[in-house]
Amino acid sequence: MIEDKIQVLRKAAKVSNEQSSDKLWCVAAGNEELVNNIAYTAIASKDRVKILFREHITLEESYVHKKFDFIMLYGDSDKIRELSYVCKENGGAYIQIAPFYVGNEPNLTLLVAPDDALKKLVGDAERNNSQFSILLEDQTTGFIETDLHLRINLPNFLQTMLAPLFNMSDVVLSTILISIENEEDIGKIRKIADKNNVFLIDFKDIVENK
């Protein structure tokens, strides 16, 4: 357990292989309770951390609705790293982005989705000969919330019994930061993301509005 915490701290402290910075961007993803906790801490530290935006996503897949939240922050590097530890301790996915990437990597794009959807996006993009690099990635270890929507009516007590089983199912949520080499590939990857229910953020918009 101690060794696991040490590894988390080492990963959180590794801003990039090139340099560290006084200010960092970060994204945290997971279930609503986890993101609520991070948002609360960020608001309590408003002089050091700014919430750029927060999203609640619901994906409808056959008889299960997958629900998760993610939040984008910008601020003091020490506080950002502290939040990364809180996120990982509670099973969330978390990546932090140093200015080095903004200055040295073209067309930065953030992707958030269940892991299977992101793997399909990567496969589809490669088949379309889209050129991109995965710079950062992380995955949840805790559950994300799900709602059970069956096409047949079940008694309420059965639905109540089944719902917690789906909340504990092995649904992995991933966040990745990619660099898209060519401008013409940006539109291709955006279309593929829409098709695969992957939430996509153009990092240029984040930097301009920070």
XYZ file of C-alpha atoms in Angstrom, residues 29-171:
143
model
C -12.510 12.209 -14.581
C -14.593 9.697 -12.660
C -17.925 9.356 -10.943
C -19.906 12.392 -9.790
C -18.924 12.104 -6.120
C -15.218 12.068 -6.957
C -15.454 15.133 -9.198
C -17.593 16.911 -6.591
C -14.767 16.431 -4.078
C -12.181 17.810 -6.480
C -14.399 20.775 -7.370
C -14.930 21.538 -3.676
C -11.190 21.525 -3.022
C -10.556 23.710 -6.063
C -13.218 26.240 -4.986
C -11.745 26.314 -1.479
C -8.370 27.101 -3.087
C -9.697 29.664 -5.563
C -6.629 31.882 -5.195
C -4.451 28.992 -6.428
C -6.695 26.971 -8.762
C -9.276 27.991 -11.349
C -12.049 25.697 -12.615
C -12.126 26.122 -16.400
C -15.181 23.934 -16.956
C -16.986 20.813 -15.813
C -19.045 18.353 -17.844
C -21.505 15.595 -16.944
C -21.696 12.926 -19.650
C -24.337 10.222 -20.157
C -23.711 7.571 -22.811
C -26.601 5.356 -23.863
C -25.442 1.853 -24.759
C -28.123 -0.813 -25.272
C -29.705 -1.338 -21.839
C -27.078 0.554 -19.802
C -26.560 4.313 -19.484
C -22.970 5.088 -18.470
C -22.565 8.317 -16.516
C -19.390 10.136 -15.570
C -18.079 13.621 -14.831
C -14.855 15.372 -15.661
C -13.389 18.707 -14.702
C -10.666 20.912 -16.164
C -8.479 23.001 -13.849
C -5.624 25.468 -14.172
C -3.401 26.746 -11.422
C -0.529 26.409 -9.001
C 1.493 23.282 -9.731
C 1.761 22.184 -6.098
C -2.006 22.342 -5.638
C -2.602 20.590 -8.953
C -0.323 17.739 -7.881
C -2.109 17.534 -4.538
C -5.420 17.157 -6.360
C -3.920 14.440 -8.563
C -3.114 12.411 -5.467
C -6.676 12.835 -4.156
C -8.081 11.788 -7.536
C -5.939 8.655 -7.869
C -6.524 7.636 -4.250
C -10.261 7.620 -5.015
C -10.092 5.711 -8.280
C -10.255 8.576 -10.777
C -8.359 9.265 -13.997
C -6.095 12.298 -13.943
C -3.609 13.921 -16.302
C -1.713 17.162 -15.843
C -0.451 19.208 -18.748
C 2.619 21.446 -18.561
C 3.178 24.519 -20.761
C 5.962 22.524 -22.430
C 3.353 20.549 -24.372
C 1.514 23.705 -25.433
C 4.688 25.243 -26.782
C 6.168 22.165 -28.428
C 3.370 19.884 -29.627
C 0.976 20.718 -32.502
C -2.813 20.626 -32.262
C -3.205 19.351 -28.709
C -6.510 17.533 -28.207
C -7.985 16.032 -25.062
C -10.166 12.916 -25.261
C -12.355 11.469 -22.479
C -14.427 8.275 -22.800
C -14.749 4.670 -21.664
C -11.571 2.805 -22.549
C -13.159 0.581 -25.196
C -14.491 3.640 -27.059
C -11.069 5.300 -27.045
C -9.361 2.163 -28.330
C -11.868 2.007 -31.172
C -11.240 5.677 -31.977
C -7.484 5.050 -32.145
C -8.019 2.061 -34.437
C -10.395 3.959 -36.724
C -8.056 6.957 -36.893
C -5.104 4.761 -37.837
C -7.114 3.077 -40.581
C -7.889 6.556 -41.943
C -4.146 7.331 -41.922
C -4.555 10.146 -39.425
C -1.195 11.075 -37.910
C -1.205 11.660 -34.149
C 0.771 10.863 -31.006
C -0.489 9.924 -27.541
C 1.360 12.178 -25.086
C -0.382 11.476 -21.769
C -2.959 8.955 -20.590
C -4.604 7.724 -17.421
C -7.456 5.414 -16.448
C -9.924 5.067 -13.612
C -9.658 2.247 -11.121
C -12.978 3.005 -9.399
C -16.464 2.464 -10.791
C -18.435 4.962 -12.846
C -22.182 5.219 -12.373
C -24.621 3.356 -14.599
C -28.389 3.260 -14.960
C -30.140 0.074 -16.008
C -32.712 0.549 -18.794
C -34.311 -2.730 -19.790
C -36.799 -3.100 -22.621
C -38.925 -5.255 -20.364
C -40.578 -4.092 -17.179
C -39.187 -5.580 -13.986
C -40.541 -5.171 -10.473
C -38.963 -2.237 -8.665
C -37.287 -4.483 -6.086
C -35.462 -6.392 -8.868
C -34.254 -3.181 -10.500
C -33.084 -1.963 -7.096
C -31.113 -5.192 -6.631
C -29.562 -5.116 -10.110
C -28.511 -1.446 -10.278
C -25.614 -1.686 -7.743
C -24.173 -4.626 -9.681
C -23.838 -2.461 -12.769
C -22.280 0.391 -10.767
C -19.569 -2.037 -9.659
C -19.019 -3.455 -13.141
C -15.616 -3.245 -14.761
C -16.069 -0.049 -16.799
